Amino acid sequence: MKAVLCKEYGPAEKLVVEEVPAPTVDAHSVLIEVKAAGINFPDTLIIENKYQFKPPLPFIPGTEVAGLVKAVGDKVAHVKPGDKVMGFAFVGGYAEQMLVPGASCFPMPDTFSFEEAAAFTMIYGTSYYALKQRGQLQAGETLLVLGASGGVGMAAVELGKLMGATVIAAGGNLDKLAVCKAHGADHIVNYNDEDWKDQVKQLTGGNGADVIYDAVGGEYTKTALRCINWGGRLLIVGFASGDIPQLAANLTLLKSSSVVGVFWGASLTKEADANQENFRELFKWSMEGKIKPHVCATFPLEQVADAMNLILQRKAVGKVVLTTD
């Protein structure tokens, strides 16, 4: 099969596309004939050896795919060969075939294309875990989403609205923020404006946001902590800016606020039952047409560097996807 390989750590330009042996199923796994594979920001970190999860070289990047079941293990009963599915594993997705654990393979909603299905699992899994389990977001509260036009950010906007919150989408590009508004954001703020912190306070009656979803980091995190409500929760999801901030602890004291880490990948095993329940709810909403990934661009496997750079250059709105056809 054809696959993207990371043979040495570095930028996406060092990735190569080669023929490699196809994986084989064991009793608890599913082999998927990949039609589309989602690209996520952590994928750009893994290939540069900058992520918590460090697979040995060489490896095939890519965590989430959609396609057709090619083979199933003896212990897998919920899908069969020929079914349209979406699957998740920490590596192996940028290829014509991917092996995933049976527990991480789900029937694909009829409302999705392969590209949309490949863009679903990581962003909605991360964002729902963040808002529900870690942020304890309640109906009637205000949610501020930093980096709202990115994949996880836009999912957080949609989910926050479904959970009954007033959603403020923050970003640095008004055209991108307009897409967030179309996906449910009640208000938008441009953090290129020097007074964006004051805009958030004005939109919240002077109180600040109850929950802040932060996948950006850097100075944005520091500013956001200054517009958090009493008892608010700042969710640390990632550092797309490339800067891990040092926070002033006195600010959390003054607002009795919390800084809460979000590591969805680890929660899949440590909080497995909660994640299974989350996905039951997410799939229900997807089949009802209430949530759907926004795919802004697709690329063939051979153009993986172009696809990744679209994300790294902050030109993507929502998700970027690789296709095998």
PDB file of C-alpha atoms in Angstrom:
ATOM      1  CA  MET A   1       0.000   0.000   0.000  1.00  0.00           C
ATOM      2  CA  LYS A   2       0.991   3.633  -0.449  1.00  0.00           C
ATOM      3  CA  ALA A   3       1.756   5.565   2.747  1.00  0.00           C
ATOM      4  CA  VAL A   4       3.301   8.771   4.055  1.00  0.00           C
ATOM      5  CA  LEU A   5       6.395   7.977   6.137  1.00  0.00           C
ATOM      6  CA  CYS A   6       8.254   9.986   8.751  1.00  0.00           C
ATOM      7  CA  LYS A   7      11.786   8.575   8.545  1.00  0.00           C
ATOM      8  CA  GLU A   8      13.500  11.483  10.279  1.00  0.00           C
ATOM      9  CA  TYR A   9      12.154  14.219  12.516  1.00  0.00           C
ATOM     10  CA  GLY A  10      11.661  17.595  10.926  1.00  0.00           C
ATOM     11  CA  PRO A  11       9.222  19.736   8.935  1.00  0.00           C
ATOM     12  CA  ALA A  12       6.580  18.253   6.664  1.00  0.00           C
ATOM     13  CA  GLU A  13       8.867  18.593   3.641  1.00  0.00           C
ATOM     14  CA  LYS A  14      10.907  15.675   5.042  1.00  0.00           C
ATOM     15  CA  LEU A  15       7.951  13.290   4.820  1.00  0.00           C
ATOM     16  CA  VAL A  16       8.078  10.771   1.968  1.00  0.00           C
ATOM     17  CA  VAL A  17       5.437   8.697   0.176  1.00  0.00           C
ATOM     18  CA  GLU A  18       6.428   5.067  -0.380  1.00  0.00           C
ATOM     19  CA  GLU A  19       5.028   1.580  -0.868  1.00  0.00           C
ATOM     20  CA  VAL A  20       4.960  -0.352   2.416  1.00  0.00           C
ATOM     21  CA  PRO A  21       3.427  -3.681   3.535  1.00  0.00           C
ATOM     22  CA  ALA A  22      -0.238  -3.450   4.511  1.00  0.00           C
ATOM     23  CA  PRO A  23      -1.064  -4.136   8.168  1.00  0.00           C
ATOM     24  CA  THR A  24      -2.912  -7.289   9.206  1.00  0.00           C
ATOM     25  CA  VAL A  25      -5.732  -7.604  11.706  1.00  0.00           C
ATOM     26  CA  ASP A  26      -5.531  -9.251  15.098  1.00  0.00           C
ATOM     27  CA  ALA A  27      -8.523 -10.445  17.107  1.00  0.00           C
ATOM     28  CA  HIS A  28      -9.529  -7.008  18.408  1.00  0.00           C
ATOM     29  CA  SER A  29      -8.728  -4.751  15.436  1.00  0.00           C
ATOM     30  CA  VAL A  30     -10.263  -3.453  12.210  1.00  0.00           C
ATOM     31  CA  LEU A  31      -8.452  -2.875   8.914  1.00  0.00           C
ATOM     32  CA  ILE A  32      -9.835   0.152   7.068  1.00  0.00           C
ATOM     33  CA  GLU A  33      -9.435   0.915   3.378  1.00  0.00           C
ATOM     34  CA  VAL A  34      -8.799   4.624   3.826  1.00  0.00           C
ATOM     35  CA  LYS A  35     -10.686   7.118   1.694  1.00  0.00           C
ATOM     36  CA  ALA A  36      -9.803  10.243   3.705  1.00  0.00           C
ATOM     37  CA  ALA A  37      -7.564  11.144   6.643  1.00  0.00           C
ATOM     38  CA  GLY A  38      -7.878  14.205   8.833  1.00  0.00           C
ATOM     39  CA  ILE A  39      -4.899  16.421   9.634  1.00  0.00           C
ATOM     40  CA  ASN A  40      -4.640  17.769  13.164  1.00  0.00           C
ATOM     41  CA  PHE A  41      -2.201  20.218  14.729  1.00  0.00           C
ATOM     42  CA  PRO A  42      -0.610  17.504  16.906  1.00  0.00           C
ATOM     43  CA  ASP A  43       0.349  15.675  13.706  1.00  0.00           C
ATOM     44  CA  THR A  44       2.593  18.605  12.824  1.00  0.00           C
ATOM     45  CA  LEU A  45       4.261  18.315  16.233  1.00  0.00           C
ATOM     46  CA  ILE A  46       4.703  14.522  16.215  1.00  0.00           C
ATOM     47  CA  ILE A  47       6.761  14.582  13.003  1.00  0.00           C
ATOM     48  CA  GLU A  48       9.124  17.106  14.626  1.00  0.00           C
ATOM     49  CA  ASN A  49       9.398  15.132  17.892  1.00  0.00           C
ATOM     50  CA  LYS A  50       7.662  17.943  19.801  1.00  0.00           C
ATOM     51  CA  TYR A  51       4.647  16.026  21.114  1.00  0.00           C
ATOM     52  CA  GLN A  52       4.033  13.998  24.302  1.00  0.00           C
ATOM     53  CA  PHE A  53       3.482  10.838  22.225  1.00  0.00           C
ATOM     54  CA  LYS A  54       6.724   9.825  20.481  1.00  0.00           C
ATOM     55  CA  PRO A  55       6.399   6.836  18.120  1.00  0.00           C
ATOM     56  CA  PRO A  56       9.652   5.173  17.034  1.00  0.00           C
ATOM     57  CA  LEU A  57      10.987   5.959  13.587  1.00  0.00           C
ATOM     58  CA  PRO A  58       9.953   5.257  10.905  1.00  0.00           C
ATOM     59  CA  PHE A  59       6.206   5.712  11.341  1.00  0.00           C
ATOM     60  CA  ILE A  60       3.107   6.706   9.394  1.00  0.00           C
ATOM     61  CA  PRO A  61       1.568   9.896  10.833  1.00  0.00           C
ATOM     62  CA  GLY A  62      -2.175  10.461  11.057  1.00  0.00           C
ATOM     63  CA  THR A  63      -4.680   9.728  13.797  1.00  0.00           C
ATOM     64  CA  GLU A  64      -8.139   9.672  12.198  1.00  0.00           C
ATOM     65  CA  VAL A  65      -9.567   8.248   8.993  1.00  0.00           C
ATOM     66  CA  ALA A  66     -12.776   7.342   7.207  1.00  0.00           C
ATOM     67  CA  GLY A  67     -13.242   4.574   4.678  1.00  0.00           C
ATOM     68  CA  LEU A  68     -14.490   1.033   4.119  1.00  0.00           C
ATOM     69  CA  VAL A  69     -13.906  -1.949   6.375  1.00  0.00           C
ATOM     70  CA  LYS A  70     -11.502  -4.333   4.642  1.00  0.00           C
ATOM     71  CA  ALA A  71     -11.167  -6.956   7.400  1.00  0.00           C
ATOM     72  CA  VAL A  72     -12.141  -7.432  11.056  1.00  0.00           C
ATOM     73  CA  GLY A  73     -10.728  -9.464  13.922  1.00  0.00           C
ATOM     74  CA  ASP A  74     -12.554 -12.412  15.462  1.00  0.00           C
ATOM     75  CA  LYS A  75     -13.575 -10.388  18.538  1.00  0.00           C
ATOM     76  CA  VAL A  76     -15.053  -7.482  16.562  1.00  0.00           C
ATOM     77  CA  ALA A  77     -18.810  -7.719  16.001  1.00  0.00           C
ATOM     78  CA  HIS A  78     -20.134  -4.186  15.522  1.00  0.00           C
ATOM     79  CA  VAL A  79     -18.765  -3.651  11.975  1.00  0.00           C
ATOM     80  CA  LYS A  80     -18.202  -5.955   8.989  1.00  0.00           C
ATOM     81  CA  PRO A  81     -16.292  -5.847   5.674  1.00  0.00           C
ATOM     82  CA  GLY A  82     -17.730  -3.267   3.296  1.00  0.00           C
ATOM     83  CA  ASP A  83     -19.179  -0.997   6.026  1.00  0.00           C
ATOM     84  CA  LYS A  84     -18.496   2.736   5.885  1.00  0.00           C
ATOM     85  CA  VAL A  85     -16.626   3.619   9.072  1.00  0.00           C
ATOM     86  CA  MET A  86     -14.484   6.179  10.819  1.00  0.00           C
ATOM     87  CA  GLY A  87     -11.512   5.111  12.916  1.00  0.00           C
ATOM     88  CA  PHE A  88      -8.939   6.500  15.318  1.00  0.00           C
ATOM     89  CA  ALA A  89      -5.429   5.481  16.375  1.00  0.00           C
ATOM     90  CA  PHE A  90      -2.358   7.490  17.353  1.00  0.00           C
ATOM     91  CA  VAL A  91      -0.457   6.768  14.108  1.00  0.00           C
ATOM     92  CA  GLY A  92      -1.006   5.119  10.747  1.00  0.00           C
ATOM     93  CA  GLY A  93      -3.679   7.278   9.121  1.00  0.00           C
ATOM     94  CA  TYR A  94      -1.836   8.816   6.168  1.00  0.00           C
ATOM     95  CA  ALA A  95      -1.985   5.633   4.121  1.00  0.00           C
ATOM     96  CA  GLU A  96      -4.228   3.608   1.827  1.00  0.00           C
ATOM     97  CA  GLN A  97      -4.994   1.235   4.729  1.00  0.00           C
ATOM     98  CA  MET A  98      -5.040   1.757   8.498  1.00  0.00           C
ATOM     99  CA  LEU A  99      -5.345  -0.661  11.402  1.00  0.00           C
ATOM    100  CA  VAL A 100      -7.404   0.630  14.342  1.00  0.00           C
ATOM    101  CA  PRO A 101      -8.617  -0.948  17.596  1.00  0.00           C
ATOM    102  CA  GLY A 102     -12.157  -2.240  17.306  1.00  0.00           C
ATOM    103  CA  ALA A 103     -13.197   0.058  20.166  1.00  0.00           C
ATOM    104  CA  SER A 104     -11.989   3.048  18.125  1.00  0.00           C
ATOM    105  CA  CYS A 105     -13.901   2.176  14.957  1.00  0.00           C
ATOM    106  CA  PHE A 106     -17.414   3.580  14.517  1.00  0.00           C
ATOM    107  CA  PRO A 107     -20.101   3.305  11.832  1.00  0.00           C
ATOM    108  CA  MET A 108     -20.043   6.438   9.698  1.00  0.00           C
ATOM    109  CA  PRO A 109     -23.132   8.672   9.900  1.00  0.00           C
ATOM    110  CA  ASP A 110     -25.077   8.767   6.625  1.00  0.00           C
ATOM    111  CA  THR A 111     -25.066  12.564   6.824  1.00  0.00           C
ATOM    112  CA  PHE A 112     -21.267  12.683   6.324  1.00  0.00           C
ATOM    113  CA  SER A 113     -18.994  12.448   3.328  1.00  0.00           C
ATOM    114  CA  PHE A 114     -15.738  10.490   3.807  1.00  0.00           C
ATOM    115  CA  GLU A 115     -13.902  13.816   4.111  1.00  0.00           C
ATOM    116  CA  GLU A 116     -16.244  15.091   6.827  1.00  0.00           C
ATOM    117  CA  ALA A 117     -16.114  11.782   8.700  1.00  0.00           C
ATOM    118  CA  ALA A 118     -12.295  11.843   8.651  1.00  0.00           C
ATOM    119  CA  ALA A 119     -12.400  15.310  10.200  1.00  0.00           C
ATOM    120  CA  PHE A 120     -14.753  14.411  13.055  1.00  0.00           C
ATOM    121  CA  THR A 121     -13.256  12.228  15.757  1.00  0.00           C
ATOM    122  CA  MET A 122     -10.369  14.212  17.184  1.00  0.00           C
ATOM    123  CA  ILE A 123     -11.849  17.702  17.143  1.00  0.00           C
ATOM    124  CA  TYR A 124     -15.239  16.792  18.575  1.00  0.00           C
ATOM    125  CA  GLY A 125     -13.803  14.218  20.987  1.00  0.00           C
ATOM    126  CA  THR A 126     -11.307  16.773  22.315  1.00  0.00           C
ATOM    127  CA  SER A 127     -13.735  19.670  22.516  1.00  0.00           C
ATOM    128  CA  TYR A 128     -16.607  17.797  24.118  1.00  0.00           C
ATOM    129  CA  TYR A 129     -14.307  16.238  26.722  1.00  0.00           C
ATOM    130  CA  ALA A 130     -12.886  19.703  27.405  1.00  0.00           C
ATOM    131  CA  LEU A 131     -16.237  21.449  27.798  1.00  0.00           C
ATOM    132  CA  LYS A 132     -18.168  18.667  29.525  1.00  0.00           C
ATOM    133  CA  GLN A 133     -15.735  16.786  31.775  1.00  0.00           C
ATOM    134  CA  ARG A 134     -13.002  19.374  32.332  1.00  0.00           C
ATOM    135  CA  GLY A 135     -14.836  22.700  32.034  1.00  0.00           C
ATOM    136  CA  GLN A 136     -18.193  21.607  33.486  1.00  0.00           C
ATOM    137  CA  LEU A 137     -19.850  24.076  31.104  1.00  0.00           C
ATOM    138  CA  GLN A 138     -23.440  24.806  32.124  1.00  0.00           C
ATOM    139  CA  ALA A 139     -26.381  26.172  30.172  1.00  0.00           C
ATOM    140  CA  GLY A 140     -26.595  29.935  30.609  1.00  0.00           C
ATOM    141  CA  GLU A 141     -22.835  30.399  31.051  1.00  0.00           C
ATOM    142  CA  THR A 142     -20.547  32.282  28.666  1.00  0.00           C
ATOM    143  CA  LEU A 143     -17.881  30.397  26.695  1.00  0.00           C
ATOM    144  CA  LEU A 144     -14.918  32.224  25.140  1.00  0.00           C
ATOM    145  CA  VAL A 145     -13.148  30.179  22.423  1.00  0.00           C
ATOM    146  CA  LEU A 146      -9.624  31.232  21.439  1.00  0.00           C
ATOM    147  CA  GLY A 147      -8.527  30.125  17.979  1.00  0.00           C
ATOM    148  CA  ALA A 148     -12.181  29.626  17.150  1.00  0.00           C
ATOM    149  CA  SER A 149     -11.663  29.180  13.394  1.00  0.00           C
ATOM    150  CA  GLY A 150      -9.376  26.161  13.819  1.00  0.00           C
ATOM    151  CA  GLY A 151     -10.582  22.566  13.877  1.00  0.00           C
ATOM    152  CA  VAL A 152     -10.985  22.082  17.629  1.00  0.00           C
ATOM    153  CA  GLY A 153     -12.027  25.708  18.075  1.00  0.00           C
ATOM    154  CA  MET A 154     -14.902  25.510  15.639  1.00  0.00           C
ATOM    155  CA  ALA A 155     -16.035  22.236  17.228  1.00  0.00           C
ATOM    156  CA  ALA A 156     -15.991  23.994  20.610  1.00  0.00           C
ATOM    157  CA  VAL A 157     -18.139  26.799  19.194  1.00  0.00           C
ATOM    158  CA  GLU A 158     -20.742  24.336  17.905  1.00  0.00           C
ATOM    159  CA  LEU A 159     -20.769  22.221  21.061  1.00  0.00           C
ATOM    160  CA  GLY A 160     -20.847  25.189  23.411  1.00  0.00           C
ATOM    161  CA  LYS A 161     -23.938  26.476  21.653  1.00  0.00           C
ATOM    162  CA  LEU A 162     -25.592  23.040  21.797  1.00  0.00           C
ATOM    163  CA  MET A 163     -24.838  22.896  25.530  1.00  0.00           C
ATOM    164  CA  GLY A 164     -26.747  26.127  26.067  1.00  0.00           C
ATOM    165  CA  ALA A 165     -23.892  28.591  26.480  1.00  0.00           C
ATOM    166  CA  THR A 166     -23.480  32.059  25.009  1.00  0.00           C
ATOM    167  CA  VAL A 167     -20.444  31.649  22.757  1.00  0.00           C
ATOM    168  CA  ILE A 168     -17.824  34.300  22.005  1.00  0.00           C
ATOM    169  CA  ALA A 169     -15.492  33.295  19.158  1.00  0.00           C
ATOM    170  CA  ALA A 170     -12.046  34.902  19.213  1.00  0.00           C
ATOM    171  CA  GLY A 171      -9.560  34.931  16.356  1.00  0.00           C
ATOM    172  CA  GLY A 172      -7.284  37.129  14.311  1.00  0.00           C
ATOM    173  CA  ASN A 173      -9.123  37.203  10.980  1.00  0.00           C
ATOM    174  CA  LEU A 174     -12.604  38.619  10.441  1.00  0.00           C
ATOM    175  CA  ASP A 175     -13.336  36.445   7.406  1.00  0.00           C
ATOM    176  CA  LYS A 176     -12.550  33.328   9.430  1.00  0.00           C
ATOM    177  CA  LEU A 177     -14.607  34.606  12.354  1.00  0.00           C
ATOM    178  CA  ALA A 178     -17.567  35.043  10.010  1.00  0.00           C
ATOM    179  CA  VAL A 179     -17.460  31.256   9.458  1.00  0.00           C
ATOM    180  CA  CYS A 180     -17.549  30.800  13.231  1.00  0.00           C
ATOM    181  CA  LYS A 181     -20.620  33.003  13.367  1.00  0.00           C
ATOM    182  CA  ALA A 182     -22.261  30.743  10.787  1.00  0.00           C
ATOM    183  CA  HIS A 183     -21.441  27.752  13.027  1.00  0.00           C
ATOM    184  CA  GLY A 184     -23.243  29.189  16.033  1.00  0.00           C
ATOM    185  CA  ALA A 185     -21.094  31.860  17.677  1.00  0.00           C
ATOM    186  CA  ASP A 186     -23.194  34.585  19.306  1.00  0.00           C
ATOM    187  CA  HIS A 187     -20.392  37.164  19.246  1.00  0.00           C
ATOM    188  CA  ILE A 188     -16.944  37.540  17.719  1.00  0.00           C
ATOM    189  CA  VAL A 189     -13.854  39.407  18.905  1.00  0.00           C
ATOM    190  CA  ASN A 190     -10.658  40.031  16.962  1.00  0.00           C
ATOM    191  CA  TYR A 191      -7.630  39.629  19.178  1.00  0.00           C
ATOM    192  CA  ASN A 192      -5.658  41.882  16.907  1.00  0.00           C
ATOM    193  CA  ASP A 193      -7.669  44.647  18.598  1.00  0.00           C
ATOM    194  CA  GLU A 194      -5.738  45.921  21.618  1.00  0.00           C
ATOM    195  CA  ASP A 195      -8.945  46.113  23.647  1.00  0.00           C
ATOM    196  CA  TRP A 196     -10.249  42.591  22.919  1.00  0.00           C
ATOM    197  CA  LYS A 197     -10.136  41.768  26.621  1.00  0.00           C
ATOM    198  CA  ASP A 198     -12.387  44.757  27.302  1.00  0.00           C
ATOM    199  CA  GLN A 199     -14.706  43.682  24.474  1.00  0.00           C
ATOM    200  CA  VAL A 200     -15.189  40.308  26.191  1.00  0.00           C
ATOM    201  CA  LYS A 201     -15.974  42.038  29.471  1.00  0.00           C
ATOM    202  CA  GLN A 202     -18.439  44.360  27.768  1.00  0.00           C
ATOM    203  CA  LEU A 203     -20.187  41.401  26.116  1.00  0.00           C
ATOM    204  CA  THR A 204     -20.509  39.710  29.521  1.00  0.00           C
ATOM    205  CA  GLY A 205     -21.834  42.681  31.488  1.00  0.00           C
ATOM    206  CA  GLY A 206     -18.440  43.330  33.015  1.00  0.00           C
ATOM    207  CA  ASN A 207     -18.134  39.825  34.470  1.00  0.00           C
ATOM    208  CA  GLY A 208     -15.908  38.008  32.000  1.00  0.00           C
ATOM    209  CA  ALA A 209     -16.241  34.507  30.518  1.00  0.00           C
ATOM    210  CA  ASP A 210     -17.209  31.539  32.678  1.00  0.00           C
ATOM    211  CA  VAL A 211     -15.237  29.054  30.574  1.00  0.00           C
ATOM    212  CA  ILE A 212     -12.314  29.882  28.290  1.00  0.00           C
ATOM    213  CA  TYR A 213     -11.300  27.262  25.714  1.00  0.00           C
ATOM    214  CA  ASP A 214      -7.658  27.864  24.818  1.00  0.00           C
ATOM    215  CA  ALA A 215      -5.875  25.897  22.113  1.00  0.00           C
ATOM    216  CA  VAL A 216      -3.594  28.829  21.257  1.00  0.00           C
ATOM    217  CA  GLY A 217      -1.350  29.647  24.232  1.00  0.00           C
ATOM    218  CA  GLY A 218       1.188  32.463  24.394  1.00  0.00           C
ATOM    219  CA  GLU A 219       0.139  36.017  25.167  1.00  0.00           C
ATOM    220  CA  TYR A 220      -3.459  35.151  24.252  1.00  0.00           C
ATOM    221  CA  THR A 221      -3.696  32.918  27.325  1.00  0.00           C
ATOM    222  CA  LYS A 222      -2.340  35.634  29.588  1.00  0.00           C
ATOM    223  CA  THR A 223      -4.818  38.169  28.240  1.00  0.00           C
ATOM    224  CA  ALA A 224      -7.718  35.720  28.440  1.00  0.00           C
ATOM    225  CA  LEU A 225      -7.025  35.088  32.121  1.00  0.00           C
ATOM    226  CA  ARG A 226      -7.696  38.806  32.687  1.00  0.00           C
ATOM    227  CA  CYS A 227     -11.235  38.516  31.302  1.00  0.00           C
ATOM    228  CA  ILE A 228     -12.388  35.443  33.214  1.00  0.00           C
ATOM    229  CA  ASN A 229     -15.424  35.470  35.497  1.00  0.00           C
ATOM    230  CA  TRP A 230     -15.470  34.710  39.220  1.00  0.00           C
ATOM    231  CA  GLY A 231     -15.127  30.928  39.536  1.00  0.00           C
ATOM    232  CA  GLY A 232     -14.255  30.665  35.842  1.00  0.00           C
ATOM    233  CA  ARG A 233     -12.356  27.795  34.239  1.00  0.00           C
ATOM    234  CA  LEU A 234      -9.481  28.314  31.795  1.00  0.00           C
ATOM    235  CA  LEU A 235      -9.087  25.145  29.709  1.00  0.00           C
ATOM    236  CA  ILE A 236      -5.561  24.502  28.445  1.00  0.00           C
ATOM    237  CA  VAL A 237      -6.081  22.495  25.254  1.00  0.00           C
ATOM    238  CA  GLY A 238      -2.930  23.252  23.258  1.00  0.00           C
ATOM    239  CA  PHE A 239      -0.360  25.783  22.116  1.00  0.00           C
ATOM    240  CA  ALA A 240      -0.923  26.496  18.424  1.00  0.00           C
ATOM    241  CA  SER A 241       0.967  29.767  18.795  1.00  0.00           C
ATOM    242  CA  GLY A 242       4.099  27.767  19.606  1.00  0.00           C
ATOM    243  CA  ASP A 243       4.486  29.518  22.969  1.00  0.00           C
ATOM    244  CA  ILE A 244       3.744  27.817  26.305  1.00  0.00           C
ATOM    245  CA  PRO A 245       2.805  30.716  28.616  1.00  0.00           C
ATOM    246  CA  GLN A 246       3.880  31.305  32.217  1.00  0.00           C
ATOM    247  CA  LEU A 247       0.766  32.441  34.086  1.00  0.00           C
ATOM    248  CA  ALA A 248       0.478  34.858  37.004  1.00  0.00           C
ATOM    249  CA  ALA A 249      -0.962  32.771  39.837  1.00  0.00           C
ATOM    250  CA  ASN A 250      -2.347  35.850  41.595  1.00  0.00           C
ATOM    251  CA  LEU A 251      -4.892  36.302  38.797  1.00  0.00           C
ATOM    252  CA  THR A 252      -6.472  32.941  39.607  1.00  0.00           C
ATOM    253  CA  LEU A 253      -6.617  33.925  43.274  1.00  0.00           C
ATOM    254  CA  LEU A 254      -8.372  37.239  42.597  1.00  0.00           C
ATOM    255  CA  LYS A 255     -11.134  35.543  40.600  1.00  0.00           C
ATOM    256  CA  SER A 256     -11.223  32.189  42.458  1.00  0.00           C
ATOM    257  CA  SER A 257     -10.715  30.753  38.986  1.00  0.00           C
ATOM    258  CA  SER A 258      -9.184  27.466  37.846  1.00  0.00           C
ATOM    259  CA  VAL A 259      -6.630  26.562  35.196  1.00  0.00           C
ATOM    260  CA  VAL A 260      -7.576  23.105  33.919  1.00  0.00           C
ATOM    261  CA  GLY A 261      -5.520  20.837  31.673  1.00  0.00           C
ATOM    262  CA  VAL A 262      -7.154  18.923  28.809  1.00  0.00           C
ATOM    263  CA  PHE A 263      -5.390  15.818  27.456  1.00  0.00           C
ATOM    264  CA  TRP A 264      -8.090  13.990  25.545  1.00  0.00           C
ATOM    265  CA  GLY A 265      -5.775  11.333  24.118  1.00  0.00           C
ATOM    266  CA  ALA A 266      -4.856  10.025  27.578  1.00  0.00           C
ATOM    267  CA  SER A 267      -8.480  10.221  28.718  1.00  0.00           C
ATOM    268  CA  LEU A 268      -9.457   7.589  26.132  1.00  0.00           C
ATOM    269  CA  THR A 269      -8.031   4.921  28.438  1.00  0.00           C
ATOM    270  CA  LYS A 270      -8.170   6.680  31.818  1.00  0.00           C
ATOM    271  CA  GLU A 271     -11.805   7.778  31.399  1.00  0.00           C
ATOM    272  CA  ALA A 272     -12.972   5.252  28.818  1.00  0.00           C
ATOM    273  CA  ASP A 273     -16.605   5.030  29.956  1.00  0.00           C
ATOM    274  CA  ALA A 274     -17.037   8.817  29.893  1.00  0.00           C
ATOM    275  CA  ASN A 275     -15.581   9.004  26.392  1.00  0.00           C
ATOM    276  CA  GLN A 276     -17.870   6.247  25.132  1.00  0.00           C
ATOM    277  CA  GLU A 277     -20.858   8.181  26.469  1.00  0.00           C
ATOM    278  CA  ASN A 278     -19.525  11.378  24.892  1.00  0.00           C
ATOM    279  CA  PHE A 279     -19.349   9.726  21.479  1.00  0.00           C
ATOM    280  CA  ARG A 280     -22.833   8.328  21.781  1.00  0.00           C
ATOM    281  CA  GLU A 281     -24.054  11.880  22.273  1.00  0.00           C
ATOM    282  CA  LEU A 282     -21.825  13.272  19.520  1.00  0.00           C
ATOM    283  CA  PHE A 283     -22.999  10.700  16.972  1.00  0.00           C
ATOM    284  CA  LYS A 284     -26.615  11.393  17.898  1.00  0.00           C
ATOM    285  CA  TRP A 285     -26.090  15.110  17.247  1.00  0.00           C
ATOM    286  CA  SER A 286     -24.235  14.368  13.997  1.00  0.00           C
ATOM    287  CA  MET A 287     -27.047  12.164  12.678  1.00  0.00           C
ATOM    288  CA  GLU A 288     -29.528  14.900  13.621  1.00  0.00           C
ATOM    289  CA  GLY A 289     -27.501  17.356  11.547  1.00  0.00           C
ATOM    290  CA  LYS A 290     -26.647  19.527  14.555  1.00  0.00           C
ATOM    291  CA  ILE A 291     -22.864  19.230  14.194  1.00  0.00           C
ATOM    292  CA  LYS A 292     -20.739  18.731  11.099  1.00  0.00           C
ATOM    293  CA  PRO A 293     -17.014  19.336  10.498  1.00  0.00           C
ATOM    294  CA  HIS A 294     -16.096  22.253   8.274  1.00  0.00           C
ATOM    295  CA  VAL A 295     -13.552  20.955   5.729  1.00  0.00           C
ATOM    296  CA  CYS A 296     -11.830  23.830   3.963  1.00  0.00           C
ATOM    297  CA  ALA A 297      -9.374  21.912   1.755  1.00  0.00           C
ATOM    298  CA  THR A 298      -8.431  18.419   0.583  1.00  0.00           C
ATOM    299  CA  PHE A 299      -5.084  17.187  -0.751  1.00  0.00           C
ATOM    300  CA  PRO A 300      -3.785  13.846  -2.099  1.00  0.00           C
ATOM    301  CA  LEU A 301      -1.247  11.948   0.030  1.00  0.00           C
ATOM    302  CA  GLU A 302       1.607  13.183  -2.170  1.00  0.00           C
ATOM    303  CA  GLN A 303       0.839  16.789  -1.152  1.00  0.00           C
ATOM    304  CA  VAL A 304       0.936  16.155   2.602  1.00  0.00           C
ATOM    305  CA  ALA A 305       3.483  18.954   3.128  1.00  0.00           C
ATOM    306  CA  ASP A 306       1.208  21.493   1.435  1.00  0.00           C
ATOM    307  CA  ALA A 307      -1.698  20.300   3.551  1.00  0.00           C
ATOM    308  CA  MET A 308       0.209  20.580   6.815  1.00  0.00           C
ATOM    309  CA  ASN A 309       1.631  23.970   5.914  1.00  0.00           C
ATOM    310  CA  LEU A 310      -1.873  25.303   5.309  1.00  0.00           C
ATOM    311  CA  ILE A 311      -2.479  24.668   9.008  1.00  0.00           C
ATOM    312  CA  LEU A 312       0.915  25.905  10.194  1.00  0.00           C
ATOM    313  CA  GLN A 313       0.554  29.130   8.205  1.00  0.00           C
ATOM    314  CA  ARG A 314      -2.867  29.680   9.822  1.00  0.00           C
ATOM    315  CA  LYS A 315      -4.635  29.732   6.480  1.00  0.00           C
ATOM    316  CA  ALA A 316      -7.008  26.880   7.303  1.00  0.00           C
ATOM    317  CA  VAL A 317     -10.585  27.389   8.477  1.00  0.00           C
ATOM    318  CA  GLY A 318     -11.821  24.261  10.216  1.00  0.00           C
ATOM    319  CA  LYS A 319     -10.148  21.070   8.961  1.00  0.00           C
ATOM    320  CA  VAL A 320      -7.748  20.023   6.210  1.00  0.00           C
ATOM    321  CA  VAL A 321      -8.028  16.454   4.889  1.00  0.00           C
ATOM    322  CA  LEU A 322      -5.897  14.051   2.843  1.00  0.00           C
ATOM    323  CA  THR A 323      -7.571  11.761   0.297  1.00  0.00           C
ATOM    324  CA  THR A 324      -6.369   8.518  -1.274  1.00  0.00           C
ATOM    325  CA  ASP A 325      -8.398   8.591  -4.498  1.00  0.00           C
TER     326      ASP A 325
END
